[in-house]
N, CA, C and O atoms as CSV, one atom per row, in Angstrom:
chain,resi,resn,atom,element,x,y,z
A,1,MET,N,N,-14.456,20.316,-10.784
A,1,MET,CA,C,-14.664,19.350,-9.734
A,1,MET,C,C,-14.143,19.953,-8.433
A,1,MET,O,O,-12.985,20.369,-8.386
A,2,PRO,N,N,-14.959,20.016,-7.369
A,2,PRO,CA,C,-14.512,20.608,-6.114
A,2,PRO,C,C,-13.377,19.806,-5.485
A,2,PRO,O,O,-13.301,18.587,-5.637
A,3,LEU,N,N,-12.507,20.504,-4.784
A,3,LEU,CA,C,-11.330,19.889,-4.185
A,3,LEU,C,C,-11.691,18.763,-3.224
A,3,LEU,O,O,-11.005,17.741,-3.210
A,4,GLY,N,N,-12.727,18.910,-2.433
A,4,GLY,CA,C,-13.073,17.915,-1.424
A,4,GLY,C,C,-13.726,16.660,-1.961
A,4,GLY,O,O,-13.948,15.722,-1.195
A,5,CYS,N,N,-14.043,16.599,-3.242
A,5,CYS,CA,C,-14.799,15.450,-3.747
A,5,CYS,C,C,-13.945,14.206,-3.934
A,5,CYS,O,O,-14.486,13.100,-3.938
A,6,CYS,N,N,-12.677,14.336,-4.084
A,6,CYS,CA,C,-11.797,13.185,-4.348
A,6,CYS,C,C,-10.632,13.191,-3.376
A,6,CYS,O,O,-9.497,13.394,-3.808
A,7,PRO,N,N,-10.855,12.978,-2.084
A,7,PRO,CA,C,-9.793,13.126,-1.097
A,7,PRO,C,C,-8.610,12.208,-1.312
A,7,PRO,O,O,-7.479,12.612,-1.044
A,8,ARG,N,N,-8.820,10.984,-1.785
A,8,ARG,CA,C,-7.695,10.066,-1.962
A,8,ARG,C,C,-6.713,10.598,-2.987
A,8,ARG,O,O,-5.500,10.584,-2.774
A,9,ARG,N,N,-7.254,11.068,-4.104
A,9,ARG,CA,C,-6.369,11.587,-5.148
A,9,ARG,C,C,-5.684,12.869,-4.699
A,9,ARG,O,O,-4.514,13.081,-5.017
A,10,VAL,N,N,-6.371,13.710,-3.984
A,10,VAL,CA,C,-5.786,14.968,-3.518
A,10,VAL,C,C,-4.665,14.678,-2.544
A,10,VAL,O,O,-3.604,15.299,-2.618
A,11,ILE,N,N,-4.884,13.737,-1.624
A,11,ILE,CA,C,-3.844,13.406,-0.648
A,11,ILE,C,C,-2.600,12.885,-1.342
A,11,ILE,O,O,-1.490,13.284,-0.991
A,12,VAL,N,N,-2.756,12.020,-2.303
A,12,VAL,CA,C,-1.600,11.431,-2.975
A,12,VAL,C,C,-0.794,12.487,-3.706
A,12,VAL,O,O,0.435,12.423,-3.700
A,13,VAL,N,N,-1.438,13.450,-4.330
A,13,VAL,CA,C,-0.694,14.409,-5.136
A,13,VAL,C,C,-0.191,15.605,-4.344
A,13,VAL,O,O,0.425,16.492,-4.936
A,14,ALA,N,N,-0.416,15.676,-3.056
A,14,ALA,CA,C,0.173,16.706,-2.204
A,14,ALA,C,C,1.451,16.095,-1.647
A,14,ALA,O,O,1.388,15.352,-0.668
A,15,PRO,N,N,2.624,16.387,-2.247
A,15,PRO,CA,C,3.841,15.603,-2.018
A,15,PRO,C,C,4.138,15.147,-0.593
A,15,PRO,O,O,4.004,13.953,-0.325
A,16,LEU,N,N,4.523,15.992,0.315
A,16,LEU,CA,C,4.911,15.527,1.646
A,16,LEU,C,C,3.704,15.035,2.429
A,16,LEU,O,O,3.763,13.988,3.073
A,17,LEU,N,N,2.617,15.783,2.376
A,17,LEU,CA,C,1.394,15.379,3.061
A,17,LEU,C,C,0.907,14.038,2.524
A,17,LEU,O,O,0.491,13.171,3.293
A,18,GLY,N,N,0.958,13.869,1.223
A,18,GLY,CA,C,0.507,12.627,0.603
A,18,GLY,C,C,1.312,11.431,1.050
A,18,GLY,O,O,0.748,10.376,1.342
A,19,THR,N,N,2.619,11.579,1.108
A,19,THR,CA,C,3.481,10.474,1.530
A,19,THR,C,C,3.206,10.109,2.984
A,19,THR,O,O,3.121,8.931,3.329
A,20,MET,N,N,3.068,11.116,3.829
A,20,MET,CA,C,2.776,10.853,5.235
A,20,MET,C,C,1.399,10.191,5.388
A,20,MET,O,O,1.230,9.288,6.207
A,21,ALA,N,N,0.433,10.636,4.609
A,21,ALA,CA,C,-0.905,10.051,4.660
A,21,ALA,C,C,-0.878,8.594,4.186
A,21,ALA,O,O,-1.562,7.740,4.750
A,22,LEU,N,N,-0.088,8.321,3.150
A,22,LEU,CA,C,0.017,6.945,2.664
A,22,LEU,C,C,0.651,6.036,3.710
A,22,LEU,O,O,0.222,4.896,3.887
A,23,ILE,N,N,1.657,6.530,4.395
A,23,ILE,CA,C,2.295,5.728,5.439
A,23,ILE,C,C,1.306,5.472,6.565
A,23,ILE,O,O,1.222,4.353,7.072
A,24,ALA,N,N,0.554,6.501,6.965
A,24,ALA,CA,C,-0.473,6.322,7.997
A,24,ALA,C,C,-1.522,5.316,7.526
A,24,ALA,O,O,-1.969,4.470,8.300
A,25,ASN,N,N,-1.907,5.412,6.266
A,25,ASN,CA,C,-2.869,4.466,5.692
A,25,ASN,C,C,-2.305,3.041,5.712
A,25,ASN,O,O,-3.032,2.085,5.981
A,26,ASP,N,N,-1.021,2.908,5.429
A,26,ASP,CA,C,-0.391,1.588,5.424
A,26,ASP,C,C,-0.345,0.990,6.828
A,26,ASP,O,O,-0.548,-0.212,7.001
A,27,VAL,N,N,-0.078,1.827,7.826
A,27,VAL,CA,C,-0.098,1.361,9.216
A,27,VAL,C,C,-1.501,0.864,9.559
A,27,VAL,O,O,-1.662,-0.199,10.159
A,28,TYR,N,N,-2.505,1.637,9.177
A,28,TYR,CA,C,-3.897,1.255,9.416
A,28,TYR,C,C,-4.219,-0.065,8.703
A,28,TYR,O,O,-4.885,-0.931,9.270
A,29,LEU,N,N,-3.751,-0.214,7.476
A,29,LEU,CA,C,-3.971,-1.435,6.713
A,29,LEU,C,C,-3.404,-2.650,7.445
A,29,LEU,O,O,-4.072,-3.679,7.550
A,30,VAL,N,N,-2.191,-2.536,7.943
A,30,VAL,CA,C,-1.551,-3.642,8.660
A,30,VAL,C,C,-2.372,-4.011,9.901
A,30,VAL,O,O,-2.616,-5.189,10.162
A,31,ILE,N,N,-2.791,-3.004,10.657
A,31,ILE,CA,C,-3.572,-3.247,11.873
A,31,ILE,C,C,-4.898,-3.927,11.530
A,31,ILE,O,O,-5.292,-4.889,12.190
A,32,LYS,N,N,-5.586,-3.429,10.499
A,32,LYS,CA,C,-6.884,-3.989,10.124
A,32,LYS,C,C,-6.757,-5.406,9.567
A,32,LYS,O,O,-7.589,-6.261,9.867
A,33,LEU,N,N,-5.734,-5.661,8.766
A,33,LEU,CA,C,-5.531,-7.026,8.274
A,33,LEU,C,C,-5.242,-7.975,9.433
A,33,LEU,O,O,-5.670,-9.129,9.422
A,34,GLY,N,N,-4.518,-7.485,10.422
A,34,GLY,CA,C,-4.287,-8.296,11.616
A,34,GLY,C,C,-5.591,-8.693,12.273
A,34,GLY,O,O,-5.767,-9.842,12.679
A,35,SER,N,N,-6.513,-7.736,12.377
A,35,SER,CA,C,-7.796,-8.055,13.019
A,35,SER,C,C,-8.609,-9.052,12.195
A,35,SER,O,O,-9.352,-9.853,12.761
A,36,VAL,N,N,-8.480,-9.014,10.872
A,36,VAL,CA,C,-9.165,-9.995,10.023
A,36,VAL,C,C,-8.684,-11.406,10.356
A,36,VAL,O,O,-9.469,-12.354,10.354
A,37,TYR,N,N,-7.405,-11.534,10.638
A,37,TYR,CA,C,-6.826,-12.838,10.969
A,37,TYR,C,C,-6.731,-13.057,12.476
A,37,TYR,O,O,-5.988,-13.915,12.952
A,38,GLU,N,N,-7.500,-12.264,13.211
A,38,GLU,CA,C,-7.576,-12.354,14.669
A,38,GLU,C,C,-6.210,-12.276,15.333
A,38,GLU,O,O,-5.913,-13.009,16.276
A,39,GLU,N,N,-5.387,-11.371,14.819
A,39,GLU,CA,C,-4.061,-11.099,15.375
A,39,GLU,C,C,-4.030,-9.650,15.820
A,39,GLU,O,O,-4.332,-8.749,15.038
A,40,GLU,N,N,-3.671,-9.427,17.057
A,40,GLU,CA,C,-3.569,-8.061,17.572
A,40,GLU,C,C,-2.248,-7.458,17.102
A,40,GLU,O,O,-1.175,-7.905,17.507
A,41,ILE,N,N,-2.331,-6.453,16.257
A,41,ILE,CA,C,-1.142,-5.748,15.789
A,41,ILE,C,C,-1.327,-4.288,16.159
A,41,ILE,O,O,-2.211,-3.609,15.637
A,42,GLY,N,N,-0.494,-3.819,17.055
A,42,GLY,CA,C,-0.565,-2.428,17.486
A,42,GLY,C,C,0.126,-1.514,16.489
A,42,GLY,O,O,0.774,-1.969,15.547
A,43,GLU,N,N,-0.026,-0.225,16.714
A,43,GLU,CA,C,0.569,0.767,15.819
A,43,GLU,C,C,2.090,0.636,15.773
A,43,GLU,O,O,2.691,0.699,14.701
A,44,LYS,N,N,2.704,0.453,16.932
A,44,LYS,CA,C,4.165,0.321,16.991
A,44,LYS,C,C,4.633,-0.912,16.208
A,44,LYS,O,O,5.624,-0.855,15.479
A,45,ALA,N,N,3.912,-2.019,16.367
A,45,ALA,CA,C,4.261,-3.256,15.650
A,45,ALA,C,C,4.062,-3.084,14.141
A,45,ALA,O,O,4.848,-3.602,13.347
A,46,ALA,N,N,3.015,-2.359,13.748
A,46,ALA,CA,C,2.766,-2.127,12.323
A,46,ALA,C,C,3.880,-1.281,11.715
A,46,ALA,O,O,4.350,-1.564,10.614
A,47,VAL,N,N,4.299,-0.246,12.433
A,47,VAL,CA,C,5.404,0.602,11.947
A,47,VAL,C,C,6.680,-0.218,11.856
A,47,VAL,O,O,7.446,-0.077,10.903
A,48,SER,N,N,6.913,-1.078,12.847
A,48,SER,CA,C,8.089,-1.945,12.830
A,48,SER,C,C,8.062,-2.890,11.630
A,48,SER,O,O,9.086,-3.115,10.985
A,49,LEU,N,N,6.886,-3.440,11.339
A,49,LEU,CA,C,6.744,-4.323,10.180
A,49,LEU,C,C,7.066,-3.576,8.892
A,49,LEU,O,O,7.796,-4.082,8.040
A,50,LEU,N,N,6.519,-2.367,8.753
A,50,LEU,CA,C,6.796,-1.577,7.551
A,50,LEU,C,C,8.284,-1.285,7.429
A,50,LEU,O,O,8.850,-1.347,6.338
A,51,SER,N,N,8.915,-0.966,8.554
A,51,SER,CA,C,10.358,-0.704,8.542
A,51,SER,C,C,11.138,-1.947,8.147
A,51,SER,O,O,12.134,-1.865,7.428
A,52,SER,N,N,10.682,-3.088,8.617
A,52,SER,CA,C,11.362,-4.348,8.322
A,52,SER,C,C,11.247,-4.752,6.860
A,52,SER,O,O,12.078,-5.504,6.351
A,53,LEU,N,N,10.226,-4.255,6.192
A,53,LEU,CA,C,10.067,-4.603,4.777
A,53,LEU,C,C,11.186,-4.016,3.932
A,53,LEU,O,O,11.429,-4.470,2.814
A,54,GLY,N,N,11.855,-3.025,4.454
A,54,GLY,CA,C,13.058,-2.534,3.822
A,54,GLY,C,C,12.877,-1.573,2.678
A,54,GLY,O,O,11.801,-1.020,2.451
A,55,ALA,N,N,13.964,-1.394,1.967
A,55,ALA,CA,C,14.069,-0.368,0.941
A,55,ALA,C,C,13.091,-0.537,-0.204
A,55,ALA,O,O,12.636,0.459,-0.767
A,56,TYR,N,N,12.753,-1.764,-0.567
A,56,TYR,CA,C,11.873,-1.934,-1.722
A,56,TYR,C,C,10.494,-1.347,-1.464
A,56,TYR,O,O,9.875,-0.815,-2.386
A,57,PHE,N,N,9.994,-1.430,-0.224
A,57,PHE,CA,C,8.701,-0.819,0.086
A,57,PHE,C,C,8.854,0.675,0.311
A,57,PHE,O,O,8.097,1.473,-0.242
A,58,VAL,N,N,9.832,1.054,1.121
A,58,VAL,CA,C,10.033,2.467,1.441
A,58,VAL,C,C,10.355,3.261,0.182
A,58,VAL,O,O,9.856,4.372,0.003
A,59,GLY,N,N,11.185,2.699,-0.689
A,59,GLY,CA,C,11.530,3.388,-1.937
A,59,GLY,C,C,10.318,3.647,-2.809
A,59,GLY,O,O,10.181,4.724,-3.390
A,60,SER,N,N,9.446,2.669,-2.900
A,60,SER,CA,C,8.227,2.849,-3.690
A,60,SER,C,C,7.343,3.931,-3.091
A,60,SER,O,O,6.788,4.760,-3.812
A,61,THR,N,N,7.215,3.921,-1.772
A,61,THR,CA,C,6.373,4.911,-1.104
A,61,THR,C,C,6.953,6.312,-1.268
A,61,THR,O,O,6.210,7.272,-1.471
A,62,LEU,N,N,8.265,6.433,-1.182
A,62,LEU,CA,C,8.889,7.752,-1.313
A,62,LEU,C,C,8.760,8.324,-2.723
A,62,LEU,O,O,8.919,9.528,-2.920
A,63,THR,N,N,8.476,7.476,-3.690
A,63,THR,CA,C,8.242,7.951,-5.052
A,63,THR,C,C,7.085,8.937,-5.083
A,63,THR,O,O,7.008,9.775,-5.982
A,64,THR,N,N,6.186,8.847,-4.112
A,64,THR,CA,C,5.045,9.764,-4.074
A,64,THR,C,C,5.469,11.188,-3.736
A,64,THR,O,O,4.658,12.109,-3.831
A,65,LEU,N,N,6.724,11.385,-3.344
A,65,LEU,CA,C,7.226,12.748,-3.106
A,65,LEU,C,C,7.432,13.514,-4.414
A,65,LEU,O,O,7.470,14.745,-4.414
A,66,ILE,N,N,7.563,12.797,-5.513
A,66,ILE,CA,C,7.750,13.431,-6.818
A,66,ILE,C,C,6.413,14.046,-7.238
A,66,ILE,O,O,5.433,13.319,-7.395
A,67,PRO,N,N,6.352,15.362,-7.423
A,67,PRO,CA,C,5.065,16.009,-7.708
A,67,PRO,C,C,4.591,15.800,-9.145
A,67,PRO,O,O,4.558,16.739,-9.941
A,68,PHE,N,N,4.227,14.569,-9.464
A,68,PHE,CA,C,3.761,14.225,-10.804
A,68,PHE,C,C,2.650,13.192,-10.648
A,68,PHE,O,O,2.916,11.996,-10.525
A,69,ALA,N,N,1.403,13.662,-10.654
A,69,ALA,CA,C,0.241,12.819,-10.350
A,69,ALA,C,C,0.170,11.536,-11.183
A,69,ALA,O,O,-0.165,10.487,-10.632
A,70,PRO,N,N,0.473,11.574,-12.500
A,70,PRO,CA,C,0.385,10.317,-13.259
A,70,PRO,C,C,1.335,9.228,-12.746
A,70,PRO,O,O,1.115,8.046,-13.009
A,71,LEU,N,N,2.373,9.610,-12.029
A,71,LEU,CA,C,3.276,8.635,-11.419
A,71,LEU,C,C,2.825,8.308,-9.997
A,71,LEU,O,O,2.829,7.144,-9.593
A,72,GLN,N,N,2.438,9.333,-9.239
A,72,GLN,CA,C,2.101,9.153,-7.830
A,72,GLN,C,C,0.914,8.219,-7.604
A,72,GLN,O,O,0.980,7.331,-6.755
A,73,ILE,N,N,-0.149,8.409,-8.344
A,73,ILE,CA,C,-1.378,7.652,-8.098
A,73,ILE,C,C,-1.179,6.156,-8.357
A,73,ILE,O,O,-1.554,5.348,-7.507
A,74,PRO,N,N,-0.605,5.757,-9.497
A,74,PRO,CA,C,-0.376,4.317,-9.688
A,74,PRO,C,C,0.584,3.725,-8.654
A,74,PRO,O,O,0.408,2.581,-8.235
A,75,VAL,N,N,1.588,4.487,-8.243
A,75,VAL,CA,C,2.521,3.994,-7.230
A,75,VAL,C,C,1.783,3.798,-5.912
A,75,VAL,O,O,1.976,2.788,-5.236
A,76,ALA,N,N,0.937,4.760,-5.544
A,76,ALA,CA,C,0.178,4.651,-4.291
A,76,ALA,C,C,-0.744,3.443,-4.314
A,76,ALA,O,O,-0.807,2.690,-3.342
A,77,VAL,N,N,-1.452,3.255,-5.407
A,77,VAL,CA,C,-2.359,2.109,-5.534
A,77,VAL,C,C,-1.559,0.807,-5.494
A,77,VAL,O,O,-1.914,-0.126,-4.774
A,78,GLY,N,N,-0.498,0.754,-6.259
A,78,GLY,CA,C,0.302,-0.467,-6.342
A,78,GLY,C,C,0.964,-0.840,-5.037
A,78,GLY,O,O,0.940,-2.007,-4.645
A,79,THR,N,N,1.557,0.128,-4.353
A,79,THR,CA,C,2.242,-0.193,-3.098
A,79,THR,C,C,1.263,-0.603,-2.016
A,79,THR,O,O,1.563,-1.488,-1.215
A,80,THR,N,N,0.100,0.025,-1.979
A,80,THR,CA,C,-0.899,-0.344,-0.977
A,80,THR,C,C,-1.416,-1.760,-1.238
A,80,THR,O,O,-1.555,-2.556,-0.309
A,81,TYR,N,N,-1.695,-2.063,-2.488
A,81,TYR,CA,C,-2.149,-3.412,-2.849
A,81,TYR,C,C,-1.065,-4.440,-2.509
A,81,TYR,O,O,-1.354,-5.474,-1.907
A,82,ALA,N,N,0.167,-4.156,-2.894
A,82,ALA,CA,C,1.269,-5.088,-2.646
A,82,ALA,C,C,1.494,-5.283,-1.148
A,82,ALA,O,O,1.742,-6.400,-0.695
A,83,LEU,N,N,1.408,-4.206,-0.388
A,83,LEU,CA,C,1.569,-4.325,1.061
A,83,LEU,C,C,0.476,-5.221,1.642
A,83,LEU,O,O,0.752,-6.066,2.494
A,84,GLY,N,N,-0.743,-5.041,1.189
A,84,GLY,CA,C,-1.837,-5.885,1.666
A,84,GLY,C,C,-1.585,-7.349,1.391
A,84,GLY,O,O,-1.853,-8.202,2.237
A,85,ARG,N,N,-1.074,-7.641,0.221
A,85,ARG,CA,C,-0.759,-9.041,-0.126
A,85,ARG,C,C,0.350,-9.582,0.770
A,85,ARG,O,O,0.267,-10.711,1.252
A,86,VAL,N,N,1.390,-8.775,0.992
A,86,VAL,CA,C,2.502,-9.221,1.836
A,86,VAL,C,C,2.022,-9.479,3.259
A,86,VAL,O,O,2.327,-10.520,3.841
A,87,VAL,N,N,1.278,-8.541,3.814
A,87,VAL,CA,C,0.813,-8.700,5.195
A,87,VAL,C,C,-0.096,-9.922,5.321
A,87,VAL,O,O,-0.007,-10.667,6.297
A,88,THR,N,N,-0.959,-10.125,4.348
A,88,THR,CA,C,-1.843,-11.297,4.364
A,88,THR,C,C,-1.027,-12.585,4.372
A,88,THR,O,O,-1.293,-13.483,5.172
A,89,GLU,N,N,-0.041,-12.681,3.491
A,89,GLU,CA,C,0.794,-13.891,3.433
A,89,GLU,C,C,1.633,-14.041,4.691
A,89,GLU,O,O,1.836,-15.159,5.165
A,90,TRP,N,N,2.125,-12.934,5.239
A,90,TRP,CA,C,2.924,-12.944,6.465
A,90,TRP,C,C,2.087,-13.468,7.630
A,90,TRP,O,O,2.558,-14.278,8.428
A,91,LEU,N,N,0.844,-12.998,7.718
A,91,LEU,CA,C,-0.049,-13.462,8.785
A,91,LEU,C,C,-0.368,-14.946,8.627
A,91,LEU,O,O,-0.371,-15.694,9.605
A,92,LYS,N,N,-0.636,-15.366,7.392
A,92,LYS,CA,C,-0.937,-16.778,7.137
A,92,LYS,C,C,0.251,-17.674,7.480
A,92,LYS,O,O,0.073,-18.825,7.877
A,93,ALA,N,N,1.472,-17.136,7.325
A,93,ALA,CA,C,2.682,-17.907,7.600
A,93,ALA,C,C,3.041,-17.903,9.089
A,93,ALA,O,O,4.038,-18.506,9.485
A,94,GLY,N,N,2.243,-17.234,9.906
A,94,GLY,CA,C,2.515,-17.235,11.342
A,94,GLY,C,C,3.392,-16.094,11.811
A,94,GLY,O,O,4.007,-16.198,12.872
A,95,LYS,N,N,3.469,-15.026,11.070
A,95,LYS,CA,C,4.234,-13.808,11.406
A,95,LYS,C,C,5.725,-14.079,11.633
A,95,LYS,O,O,6.261,-13.706,12.676
A,96,PRO,N,N,6.397,-14.715,10.686
A,96,PRO,CA,C,7.828,-14.976,10.870
A,96,PRO,C,C,8.634,-13.674,10.929
A,96,PRO,O,O,8.259,-12.663,10.334
A,97,ALA,N,N,9.746,-13.727,11.658
A,97,ALA,CA,C,10.602,-12.552,11.803
A,97,ALA,C,C,11.315,-12.205,10.497
A,97,ALA,O,O,11.539,-11.032,10.198
A,98,ASP,N,N,11.666,-13.219,9.731
A,98,ASP,CA,C,12.379,-12.997,8.468
A,98,ASP,C,C,11.365,-12.668,7.366
A,98,ASP,O,O,10.560,-13.513,6.974
A,99,LEU,N,N,11.418,-11.442,6.883
A,99,LEU,CA,C,10.479,-11.006,5.856
A,99,LEU,C,C,11.037,-11.139,4.441
A,99,LEU,O,O,10.338,-10.838,3.473
A,100,SER,N,N,12.273,-11.580,4.311
A,100,SER,CA,C,12.874,-11.651,2.976
A,100,SER,C,C,12.100,-12.539,1.996
A,100,SER,O,O,12.058,-12.215,0.809
A,101,PRO,N,N,11.485,-13.646,2.439
A,101,PRO,CA,C,10.714,-14.445,1.471
A,101,PRO,C,C,9.506,-13.697,0.884
A,101,PRO,O,O,8.981,-14.084,-0.160
A,102,PHE,N,N,9.080,-12.642,1.552
A,102,PHE,CA,C,7.893,-11.924,1.107
A,102,PHE,C,C,8.193,-10.867,0.056
A,102,PHE,O,O,7.279,-10.229,-0.465
A,103,LYS,N,N,9.476,-10.679,-0.259
A,103,LYS,CA,C,9.835,-9.731,-1.313
A,103,LYS,C,C,9.231,-10.171,-2.648
A,103,LYS,O,O,8.764,-9.341,-3.429
A,104,THR,N,N,9.245,-11.460,-2.899
A,104,THR,CA,C,8.656,-11.984,-4.129
A,104,THR,C,C,7.157,-11.719,-4.169
A,104,THR,O,O,6.616,-11.358,-5.214
A,105,VAL,N,N,6.490,-11.896,-3.043
A,105,VAL,CA,C,5.050,-11.615,-2.959
A,105,VAL,C,C,4.806,-10.152,-3.284
A,105,VAL,O,O,3.899,-9.815,-4.045
A,106,TYR,N,N,5.626,-9.283,-2.695
A,106,TYR,CA,C,5.498,-7.841,-2.933
A,106,TYR,C,C,5.706,-7.521,-4.415
A,106,TYR,O,O,4.895,-6.824,-5.025
A,107,ASP,N,N,6.781,-8.026,-4.979
A,107,ASP,CA,C,7.089,-7.741,-6.389
A,107,ASP,C,C,5.987,-8.246,-7.324
A,107,ASP,O,O,5.593,-7.547,-8.258
A,108,ASP,N,N,5.494,-9.459,-7.071
A,108,ASP,CA,C,4.421,-10.021,-7.904
A,108,ASP,C,C,3.141,-9.192,-7.789
A,108,ASP,O,O,2.478,-8.917,-8.789
A,109,ALA,N,N,2.804,-8.801,-6.573
A,109,ALA,CA,C,1.587,-8.002,-6.362
A,109,ALA,C,C,1.717,-6.624,-7.003
A,109,ALA,O,O,0.751,-6.107,-7.563
A,110,LEU,N,N,2.897,-6.032,-6.925
A,110,LEU,CA,C,3.118,-4.723,-7.542
A,110,LEU,C,C,2.983,-4.821,-9.059
A,110,LEU,O,O,2.381,-3.952,-9.689
A,111,ARG,N,N,3.540,-5.876,-9.642
A,111,ARG,CA,C,3.387,-6.093,-11.084
A,111,ARG,C,C,1.917,-6.270,-11.465
A,111,ARG,O,O,1.451,-5.717,-12.461
A,112,GLU,N,N,1.197,-7.046,-10.660
A,112,GLU,CA,C,-0.224,-7.274,-10.909
A,112,GLU,C,C,-1.016,-5.965,-10.826
A,112,GLU,O,O,-1.891,-5.710,-11.653
A,113,ALA,N,N,-0.706,-5.147,-9.834
A,113,ALA,CA,C,-1.396,-3.860,-9.687
A,113,ALA,C,C,-1.101,-2.948,-10.873
A,113,ALA,O,O,-2.004,-2.295,-11.395
A,114,LYS,N,N,0.152,-2.904,-11.295
A,114,LYS,CA,C,0.519,-2.062,-12.444
A,114,LYS,C,C,-0.190,-2.526,-13.709
A,114,LYS,O,O,-0.628,-1.713,-14.523
A,115,LYS,N,N,-0.298,-3.836,-13.864
A,115,LYS,CA,C,-0.946,-4.399,-15.039
A,115,LYS,C,C,-2.436,-4.032,-15.069
A,115,LYS,O,O,-3.028,-3.892,-16.139
A,116,ASN,N,N,-3.026,-3.880,-13.887
A,116,ASN,CA,C,-4.463,-3.620,-13.794
A,116,ASN,C,C,-4.813,-2.169,-13.473
A,116,ASN,O,O,-5.967,-1.873,-13.162
A,117,ILE,N,N,-3.846,-1.263,-13.544
A,117,ILE,CA,C,-4.103,0.128,-13.164
A,117,ILE,C,C,-5.214,0.750,-14.005
A,117,ILE,O,O,-5.971,1.580,-13.502
A,118,GLU,N,N,-5.324,0.369,-15.263
A,118,GLU,CA,C,-6.387,0.921,-16.110
A,118,GLU,C,C,-7.766,0.515,-15.596
A,118,GLU,O,O,-8.722,1.279,-15.724
A,119,LEU,N,N,-7.876,-0.678,-15.016
A,119,LEU,CA,C,-9.148,-1.091,-14.428
A,119,LEU,C,C,-9.547,-0.161,-13.290
A,119,LEU,O,O,-10.713,0.207,-13.151
A,120,PHE,N,N,-8.551,0.216,-12.471
A,120,PHE,CA,C,-8.831,1.135,-11.373
A,120,PHE,C,C,-9.220,2.514,-11.903
A,120,PHE,O,O,-10.165,3.134,-11.416
A,121,LYS,N,N,-8.490,2.978,-12.892
A,121,LYS,CA,C,-8.775,4.307,-13.466
A,121,LYS,C,C,-10.151,4.369,-14.086
A,121,LYS,O,O,-10.827,5.392,-13.976
A,122,ASN,N,N,-10.582,3.311,-14.731
A,122,ASN,CA,C,-11.837,3.322,-15.463
A,122,ASN,C,C,-13.015,2.742,-14.710
A,122,ASN,O,O,-14.103,2.615,-15.271
A,123,ASP,N,N,-12.819,2.386,-13.446
A,123,ASP,CA,C,-13.903,1.820,-12.645
A,123,ASP,C,C,-14.995,2.861,-12.444
A,123,ASP,O,O,-14.725,3.933,-11.903
A,124,PRO,N,N,-16.219,2.572,-12.867
A,124,PRO,CA,C,-17.296,3.559,-12.724
A,124,PRO,C,C,-17.663,3.839,-11.280
A,124,PRO,O,O,-18.345,4.827,-11.005
A,125,LYS,N,N,-17.230,2.994,-10.343
A,125,LYS,CA,C,-17.536,3.198,-8.922
A,125,LYS,C,C,-16.509,4.059,-8.211
A,125,LYS,O,O,-16.703,4.399,-7.044
A,126,LYS,N,N,-15.415,4.425,-8.884
A,126,LYS,CA,C,-14.373,5.215,-8.210
A,126,LYS,C,C,-14.896,6.607,-7.897
A,126,LYS,O,O,-15.837,7.092,-8.525
A,127,ARG,N,N,-14.280,7.226,-6.931
A,127,ARG,CA,C,-14.650,8.595,-6.550
A,127,ARG,C,C,-13.661,9.566,-7.100
A,127,ARG,O,O,-13.796,10.771,-6.889
């Protein structure tokens, strides 16, 4: 399989580059979800939001530094899914400054993603 055919998987398994790409992807996700809810979220605000989510999000993302693809890919999928759920709920709640109530949303979404990782792996539409 040529290297360029599966860019998402290649990015995730390139340790430092993959982690930086995931963070950039997460910033983009926050900005795009904001636009879905007609909220202007700039890059600086998105980075601030990610920073405010604290160690539980950052720790999960940093796990992608471990050069072990069977661990990196599910973590990348799970953290991105969980972040999307948190940002969606945060936007629906009116963008409160206190993000601590959203830890439960994050944890539940991460569990849900882990439970369904085989669906992602076996999806015939995946690249």
